[in-house]
Amino acid sequence: MKNILVTGGAGFIGSAFVRYMVEKYPQYTIVVLDKLTYAGNLDNLLPVKDKPNYHFERGDIADAEAVERICQEHNIDAIVNFAAESHVDRSIMNPNAFLQTDVVGVYVLLEACRKLGIERFHHISTDEVYGSIDEGHFKEDDPLSPNNPYSASKAGGELMVRAYHVTHGLHTTITRGSNTFGPYHYPEKLIPFFVTEAIDDRPLPLYGDGTQVRDWLYVEDHCRGVDIVLHQGAPGEVYNLGGENEHQNIEITHRILDILGKPRSLIKHVEDRPGHDRRYAISNDKLRAHFNWSPDTPFETALEQTVRWYVENEWWWRKIKSGEYLEYYKKQYGERLANA
Ligand code: NAD
Ligand code: TYD
């Protein structure tokens, strides 16, 4: 591998991966392909913008002509696909873009690999494809049972990856990460949304009773897992990347408020998300056994560092919270908060 195309590299996890790879592998060229949707942000890539082994291309992964041209121009020999529509609430409101990017876009990338003989395709997926589990942990060969349009689209994309491995013999790998958090996370997801709202003493709309459970993984641990699987994963295999760090949403909310020294009265219990999965939990046994990977950032430290990052980097998130963001906020939370 020499020239790696990182799609979705201007988003939250994709940009963390680009910053990590550009530093760790100066012998590789990292080319980002990103459409710069509402969630894509070149500010996330400022730390690498002048590095000689980094290039940026704006484009859509569902645009076959653009994908093939960029792969040829940069002599790409591996693709790591982070590009996706990634927010469950938006997928409930408007699923169209999810099918287009998370299913059709993946197919277009796979076709480019097949046609151009690109050696590796690594696909970033999510623990949400398994659906909800009340007890125990999902393993990689458990059935997929997605419950919302986001996770259904991600499952569809994954199955296309599998099909291209079996049918065309592509060297594919997939990682299914759990809920990831850290700096540069778009402030619509639970942690960055609640941190930035609490800084401004605004209400925190917690869905339902707040006892749903998510398994939180620090973004640097996620990137390290992807690096290992990209280099050492066996063709056609799927690997879970779990945080081994389950918390109820209400508990996460309390911790954020405590770190910021804000009152719990900011919490507003609002109408639940339809189809809300109660608990996500996955087993890391496979990745631990094969490559000795496990998440190693202590949660308390990582959460505190993340909250501090938002306190110290208002320049990054204040400009996001305008325009389209405010329209989305009103649609998603206006009535919910008014009725709370
Ligand atoms: P994000 O929404 O922050 O970033 C997505 C990026 O993809 C943006 O830069 C956006 O501009 C780009 N993009 C969207 N559509 C595109 C298209 N058609 N062509 C090119 N670029 C496009 O998402 P994220 O949280 O960084 O997630 C990255 C990946 O990780 C996604 O595949 C997501 O499903 C997966 N994942 C996320 C989490 C999480 O907790 N955030 C957990 C597990 C897996
Ligand atoms: P989110 O960050 O959207 O990730 P996902 O739905 O992909 O797990 O949400 C994490 C949890 O927080 C989920 O159980 C929904 C809940 N949540 C709220 O209670 N209120 C909110 O405003 C948001 C965005 C999420």
Short mmCIF file of N, CA and C in Angstrom, two decimals, residues 21-140:
data_model
loop_
_atom_site.label_atom_id
_atom_site.label_comp_id
_atom_site.label_asym_id
_atom_site.label_seq_id
_atom_site.Cartn_x
_atom_site.Cartn_y
_atom_site.Cartn_z
N MET A 21 -3.00 8.93 10.25
CA MET A 21 -2.24 8.23 9.20
C MET A 21 -1.14 9.10 8.60
N VAL A 22 -1.46 10.38 8.41
CA VAL A 22 -0.48 11.30 7.81
C VAL A 22 0.77 11.38 8.70
N GLU A 23 0.56 11.41 10.01
CA GLU A 23 1.69 11.45 10.96
C GLU A 23 2.41 10.11 11.03
N LYS A 24 1.62 9.03 11.14
CA LYS A 24 2.22 7.72 11.42
C LYS A 24 2.93 7.12 10.21
N TYR A 25 2.41 7.41 9.01
CA TYR A 25 2.98 6.77 7.81
C TYR A 25 3.40 7.84 6.79
N PRO A 26 4.52 8.53 7.03
CA PRO A 26 4.95 9.56 6.07
C PRO A 26 5.25 8.97 4.70
N GLN A 27 5.45 7.65 4.64
CA GLN A 27 5.75 7.01 3.34
C GLN A 27 4.49 6.78 2.51
N TYR A 28 3.31 6.92 3.10
CA TYR A 28 2.05 6.79 2.35
C TYR A 28 1.58 8.16 1.89
N THR A 29 0.84 8.17 0.77
CA THR A 29 0.11 9.39 0.40
C THR A 29 -1.35 9.18 0.77
N ILE A 30 -1.90 10.13 1.50
CA ILE A 30 -3.30 10.04 1.93
C ILE A 30 -4.11 11.05 1.12
N VAL A 31 -5.05 10.51 0.33
CA VAL A 31 -5.91 11.37 -0.49
C VAL A 31 -7.31 11.32 0.11
N VAL A 32 -7.85 12.48 0.46
CA VAL A 32 -9.22 12.53 1.00
C VAL A 32 -10.19 12.82 -0.14
N LEU A 33 -11.25 12.02 -0.22
CA LEU A 33 -12.37 12.32 -1.12
C LEU A 33 -13.59 12.59 -0.25
N ASP A 34 -14.10 13.80 -0.31
CA ASP A 34 -15.23 14.15 0.55
C ASP A 34 -16.16 15.11 -0.18
N LYS A 35 -17.46 14.88 -0.03
CA LYS A 35 -18.47 15.73 -0.69
C LYS A 35 -18.65 17.06 0.05
N LEU A 36 -18.16 17.12 1.27
CA LEU A 36 -18.39 18.29 2.14
C LEU A 36 -19.89 18.56 2.26
N THR A 37 -20.60 17.58 2.77
CA THR A 37 -22.01 17.77 3.14
C THR A 37 -22.03 18.65 4.39
N TYR A 38 -23.20 18.81 4.99
CA TYR A 38 -23.29 19.63 6.21
C TYR A 38 -22.30 19.13 7.27
N ALA A 39 -21.97 17.83 7.25
CA ALA A 39 -21.11 17.25 8.30
C ALA A 39 -19.63 17.30 7.94
N GLY A 40 -19.31 17.56 6.69
CA GLY A 40 -17.91 17.61 6.26
C GLY A 40 -17.35 19.00 6.51
N ASN A 41 -16.11 19.07 7.00
CA ASN A 41 -15.60 20.36 7.45
C ASN A 41 -14.08 20.39 7.28
N LEU A 42 -13.61 21.28 6.42
CA LEU A 42 -12.16 21.34 6.18
C LEU A 42 -11.38 21.82 7.40
N ASP A 43 -12.07 22.46 8.34
CA ASP A 43 -11.39 22.84 9.59
C ASP A 43 -10.84 21.61 10.31
N ASN A 44 -11.51 20.45 10.11
CA ASN A 44 -11.08 19.21 10.77
C ASN A 44 -9.72 18.75 10.25
N LEU A 45 -9.35 19.26 9.07
CA LEU A 45 -8.11 18.81 8.42
C LEU A 45 -7.03 19.89 8.46
N LEU A 46 -7.30 21.00 9.16
CA LEU A 46 -6.29 22.08 9.24
C LEU A 46 -4.94 21.57 9.75
N PRO A 47 -4.92 20.66 10.76
CA PRO A 47 -3.61 20.22 11.26
C PRO A 47 -2.74 19.52 10.22
N VAL A 48 -3.35 19.02 9.11
CA VAL A 48 -2.51 18.32 8.11
C VAL A 48 -2.44 19.06 6.78
N LYS A 49 -3.07 20.22 6.69
CA LYS A 49 -3.27 20.82 5.36
C LYS A 49 -1.97 21.10 4.60
N ASP A 50 -0.87 21.33 5.32
CA ASP A 50 0.39 21.61 4.61
C ASP A 50 1.33 20.41 4.54
N LYS A 51 0.85 19.26 4.94
CA LYS A 51 1.73 18.06 4.90
C LYS A 51 1.87 17.59 3.46
N PRO A 52 3.09 17.24 3.05
CA PRO A 52 3.31 16.85 1.65
C PRO A 52 2.62 15.54 1.27
N ASN A 53 2.32 14.68 2.24
CA ASN A 53 1.68 13.39 1.91
C ASN A 53 0.17 13.41 2.07
N TYR A 54 -0.44 14.63 2.04
CA TYR A 54 -1.90 14.76 2.16
C TYR A 54 -2.45 15.55 0.98
N HIS A 55 -3.55 15.05 0.39
CA HIS A 55 -4.25 15.77 -0.69
C HIS A 55 -5.74 15.73 -0.44
N PHE A 56 -6.43 16.78 -0.88
CA PHE A 56 -7.89 16.80 -0.73
C PHE A 56 -8.57 16.89 -2.09
N GLU A 57 -9.61 16.09 -2.29
CA GLU A 57 -10.44 16.17 -3.49
C GLU A 57 -11.89 16.26 -3.06
N ARG A 58 -12.61 17.26 -3.58
CA ARG A 58 -14.03 17.33 -3.25
C ARG A 58 -14.80 16.51 -4.28
N GLY A 59 -15.68 15.61 -3.81
CA GLY A 59 -16.46 14.81 -4.74
C GLY A 59 -17.36 13.84 -3.99
N ASP A 60 -18.24 13.21 -4.77
CA ASP A 60 -19.28 12.34 -4.22
C ASP A 60 -18.90 10.89 -4.47
N ILE A 61 -18.93 10.05 -3.45
CA ILE A 61 -18.57 8.64 -3.67
C ILE A 61 -19.57 7.93 -4.58
N ALA A 62 -20.75 8.52 -4.76
CA ALA A 62 -21.74 7.89 -5.66
C ALA A 62 -21.56 8.34 -7.11
N ASP A 63 -20.55 9.17 -7.37
CA ASP A 63 -20.28 9.67 -8.72
C ASP A 63 -19.15 8.83 -9.33
N ALA A 64 -19.53 7.82 -10.14
CA ALA A 64 -18.57 6.82 -10.62
C ALA A 64 -17.44 7.47 -11.42
N GLU A 65 -17.81 8.44 -12.23
CA GLU A 65 -16.80 9.06 -13.10
C GLU A 65 -15.73 9.76 -12.23
N ALA A 66 -16.20 10.51 -11.24
CA ALA A 66 -15.27 11.25 -10.36
C ALA A 66 -14.40 10.27 -9.56
N VAL A 67 -15.02 9.22 -9.04
CA VAL A 67 -14.27 8.25 -8.22
C VAL A 67 -13.17 7.60 -9.05
N GLU A 68 -13.52 7.18 -10.26
CA GLU A 68 -12.51 6.49 -11.10
C GLU A 68 -11.39 7.45 -11.50
N ARG A 69 -11.77 8.67 -11.86
CA ARG A 69 -10.75 9.65 -12.26
C ARG A 69 -9.77 9.92 -11.10
N ILE A 70 -10.31 10.13 -9.91
CA ILE A 70 -9.45 10.45 -8.75
C ILE A 70 -8.56 9.25 -8.41
N CYS A 71 -9.13 8.05 -8.48
CA CYS A 71 -8.32 6.85 -8.18
C CYS A 71 -7.18 6.71 -9.19
N GLN A 72 -7.47 7.00 -10.45
CA GLN A 72 -6.43 6.87 -11.48
C GLN A 72 -5.37 7.97 -11.32
N GLU A 73 -5.86 9.21 -11.12
CA GLU A 73 -4.91 10.34 -11.00
C GLU A 73 -3.92 10.13 -9.86
N HIS A 74 -4.38 9.55 -8.76
CA HIS A 74 -3.52 9.40 -7.58
C HIS A 74 -2.95 7.98 -7.45
N ASN A 75 -3.21 7.16 -8.47
CA ASN A 75 -2.67 5.79 -8.45
C ASN A 75 -3.02 5.07 -7.13
N ILE A 76 -4.30 5.10 -6.80
CA ILE A 76 -4.77 4.59 -5.50
C ILE A 76 -4.65 3.07 -5.44
N ASP A 77 -4.10 2.55 -4.33
CA ASP A 77 -4.08 1.09 -4.19
C ASP A 77 -4.86 0.58 -2.97
N ALA A 78 -5.47 1.48 -2.20
CA ALA A 78 -6.36 1.05 -1.12
C ALA A 78 -7.40 2.15 -0.87
N ILE A 79 -8.63 1.71 -0.59
CA ILE A 79 -9.68 2.68 -0.22
C ILE A 79 -10.14 2.37 1.20
N VAL A 80 -10.26 3.41 2.02
CA VAL A 80 -10.87 3.26 3.34
C VAL A 80 -12.12 4.13 3.33
N ASN A 81 -13.28 3.52 3.45
CA ASN A 81 -14.53 4.26 3.26
C ASN A 81 -15.21 4.67 4.56
N PHE A 82 -15.01 5.94 4.93
CA PHE A 82 -15.73 6.53 6.08
C PHE A 82 -16.95 7.31 5.61
N ALA A 83 -17.05 7.61 4.31
CA ALA A 83 -18.11 8.51 3.84
C ALA A 83 -19.48 7.90 4.14
N ALA A 84 -20.34 8.69 4.74
CA ALA A 84 -21.69 8.21 5.04
C ALA A 84 -22.54 9.38 5.51
N GLU A 85 -23.84 9.22 5.35
CA GLU A 85 -24.77 9.98 6.15
C GLU A 85 -24.82 9.22 7.46
N SER A 86 -24.65 9.91 8.59
CA SER A 86 -24.35 9.17 9.82
C SER A 86 -25.30 9.41 10.99
N HIS A 87 -26.34 10.24 10.81
CA HIS A 87 -27.15 10.57 12.00
C HIS A 87 -28.54 9.94 11.95
N VAL A 88 -28.83 9.12 12.95
CA VAL A 88 -30.09 8.37 13.00
C VAL A 88 -31.31 9.29 12.89
N ASP A 89 -31.32 10.40 13.64
CA ASP A 89 -32.50 11.27 13.63
C ASP A 89 -32.74 11.85 12.23
N ARG A 90 -31.67 12.20 11.52
CA ARG A 90 -31.85 12.72 10.16
C ARG A 90 -32.34 11.62 9.23
N SER A 91 -31.95 10.37 9.48
CA SER A 91 -32.40 9.27 8.62
C SER A 91 -33.89 9.00 8.78
N ILE A 92 -34.42 9.36 9.95
CA ILE A 92 -35.86 9.20 10.18
C ILE A 92 -36.62 10.30 9.44
N MET A 93 -36.03 11.50 9.44
CA MET A 93 -36.64 12.66 8.79
C MET A 93 -36.57 12.57 7.27
N ASN A 94 -35.40 12.10 6.76
CA ASN A 94 -35.16 12.15 5.32
C ASN A 94 -34.16 11.06 4.90
N PRO A 95 -34.66 9.85 4.64
CA PRO A 95 -33.75 8.72 4.41
C PRO A 95 -33.07 8.69 3.05
N ASN A 96 -33.52 9.52 2.11
CA ASN A 96 -33.04 9.41 0.73
C ASN A 96 -31.51 9.47 0.61
N ALA A 97 -30.89 10.47 1.23
CA ALA A 97 -29.43 10.62 1.11
C ALA A 97 -28.70 9.42 1.74
N PHE A 98 -29.33 8.77 2.69
CA PHE A 98 -28.71 7.62 3.36
C PHE A 98 -28.58 6.45 2.38
N LEU A 99 -29.66 6.23 1.60
CA LEU A 99 -29.60 5.15 0.60
C LEU A 99 -28.57 5.49 -0.47
N GLN A 100 -28.58 6.75 -0.87
CA GLN A 100 -27.70 7.17 -1.96
C GLN A 100 -26.22 7.01 -1.56
N THR A 101 -25.84 7.48 -0.38
CA THR A 101 -24.42 7.43 0.01
C THR A 101 -24.05 6.09 0.65
N ASP A 102 -24.87 5.62 1.59
CA ASP A 102 -24.46 4.47 2.41
C ASP A 102 -24.65 3.15 1.68
N VAL A 103 -25.47 3.15 0.61
CA VAL A 103 -25.63 1.91 -0.18
C VAL A 103 -25.05 2.12 -1.59
N VAL A 104 -25.64 3.04 -2.36
CA VAL A 104 -25.18 3.23 -3.75
C VAL A 104 -23.72 3.68 -3.78
N GLY A 105 -23.35 4.60 -2.88
CA GLY A 105 -21.97 5.09 -2.83
C GLY A 105 -20.98 3.95 -2.59
N VAL A 106 -21.33 3.04 -1.70
CA VAL A 106 -20.44 1.91 -1.41
C VAL A 106 -20.30 1.03 -2.66
N TYR A 107 -21.41 0.82 -3.34
CA TYR A 107 -21.38 0.03 -4.58
C TYR A 107 -20.46 0.68 -5.63
N VAL A 108 -20.55 2.01 -5.76
CA VAL A 108 -19.72 2.71 -6.75
C VAL A 108 -18.23 2.53 -6.40
N LEU A 109 -17.89 2.63 -5.12
CA LEU A 109 -16.48 2.45 -4.71
C LEU A 109 -16.01 1.03 -5.01
N LEU A 110 -16.88 0.05 -4.73
CA LEU A 110 -16.52 -1.35 -4.98
C LEU A 110 -16.30 -1.60 -6.47
N GLU A 111 -17.17 -1.01 -7.30
CA GLU A 111 -17.02 -1.15 -8.75
C GLU A 111 -15.69 -0.57 -9.21
N ALA A 112 -15.32 0.58 -8.63
CA ALA A 112 -14.04 1.20 -9.00
C ALA A 112 -12.89 0.26 -8.64
N CYS A 113 -12.98 -0.37 -7.46
CA CYS A 113 -11.93 -1.33 -7.05
C CYS A 113 -11.84 -2.48 -8.04
N ARG A 114 -13.01 -2.99 -8.43
CA ARG A 114 -13.03 -4.13 -9.35
C ARG A 114 -12.44 -3.74 -10.71
N LYS A 115 -12.92 -2.61 -11.25
CA LYS A 115 -12.49 -2.20 -12.59
C LYS A 115 -11.02 -1.85 -12.63
N LEU A 116 -10.55 -1.12 -11.59
CA LEU A 116 -9.19 -0.58 -11.64
C LEU A 116 -8.18 -1.49 -10.94
N GLY A 117 -8.66 -2.61 -10.39
CA GLY A 117 -7.74 -3.54 -9.73
C GLY A 117 -7.15 -2.97 -8.44
N ILE A 118 -7.94 -2.17 -7.71
CA ILE A 118 -7.46 -1.60 -6.43
C ILE A 118 -7.38 -2.75 -5.40
N GLU A 119 -6.23 -2.81 -4.74
CA GLU A 119 -5.92 -4.02 -3.96
C GLU A 119 -6.76 -4.21 -2.71
N ARG A 120 -7.11 -3.12 -2.05
CA ARG A 120 -7.82 -3.26 -0.76
C ARG A 120 -8.97 -2.30 -0.63
N PHE A 121 -10.05 -2.82 -0.02
CA PHE A 121 -11.18 -1.95 0.31
C PHE A 121 -11.54 -2.20 1.77
N HIS A 122 -11.34 -1.17 2.59
CA HIS A 122 -11.76 -1.30 3.99
C HIS A 122 -12.99 -0.43 4.23
N HIS A 123 -14.02 -1.04 4.79
CA HIS A 123 -15.29 -0.35 4.98
C HIS A 123 -15.57 -0.12 6.46
N ILE A 124 -15.95 1.12 6.76
CA ILE A 124 -16.26 1.49 8.15
C ILE A 124 -17.75 1.28 8.37
N SER A 125 -18.07 0.35 9.26
CA SER A 125 -19.48 0.14 9.58
C SER A 125 -19.72 0.41 11.07
N THR A 126 -20.82 -0.04 11.56
CA THR A 126 -21.25 0.35 12.90
C THR A 126 -21.88 -0.83 13.65
N ASP A 127 -21.81 -0.79 14.97
CA ASP A 127 -22.48 -1.84 15.77
C ASP A 127 -24.00 -1.77 15.61
N GLU A 128 -24.50 -0.66 15.04
CA GLU A 128 -25.95 -0.50 14.93
C GLU A 128 -26.57 -1.48 13.93
N VAL A 129 -25.74 -2.09 13.05
CA VAL A 129 -26.30 -3.04 12.08
C VAL A 129 -26.87 -4.28 12.76
N TYR A 130 -26.38 -4.60 13.98
CA TYR A 130 -26.91 -5.77 14.69
C TYR A 130 -28.28 -5.51 15.30
N GLY A 131 -28.61 -4.24 15.48
CA GLY A 131 -29.83 -3.90 16.22
C GLY A 131 -29.55 -3.92 17.72
N SER A 132 -30.64 -3.96 18.50
CA SER A 132 -30.56 -3.81 19.95
C SER A 132 -30.40 -5.17 20.63
N ILE A 133 -29.70 -5.20 21.76
CA ILE A 133 -29.52 -6.46 22.51
C ILE A 133 -29.73 -6.16 24.00
N ASP A 134 -30.63 -6.92 24.65
CA ASP A 134 -30.92 -6.62 26.05
C ASP A 134 -29.81 -7.10 26.97
N GLU A 135 -29.26 -8.30 26.66
CA GLU A 135 -28.18 -8.86 27.49
C GLU A 135 -27.11 -9.45 26.61
N GLY A 136 -25.89 -9.51 27.08
CA GLY A 136 -24.81 -10.13 26.32
C GLY A 136 -24.27 -9.19 25.25
N HIS A 137 -23.46 -9.76 24.33
CA HIS A 137 -22.75 -8.95 23.34
C HIS A 137 -22.82 -9.62 21.99
N PHE A 138 -23.03 -8.82 20.93
CA PHE A 138 -23.06 -9.40 19.59
C PHE A 138 -21.65 -9.77 19.14
N LYS A 139 -21.58 -10.92 18.43
CA LYS A 139 -20.34 -11.34 17.78
C LYS A 139 -20.49 -11.15 16.28
N GLU A 140 -19.36 -11.18 15.58
CA GLU A 140 -19.33 -10.82 14.16
C GLU A 140 -20.25 -11.67 13.28
#
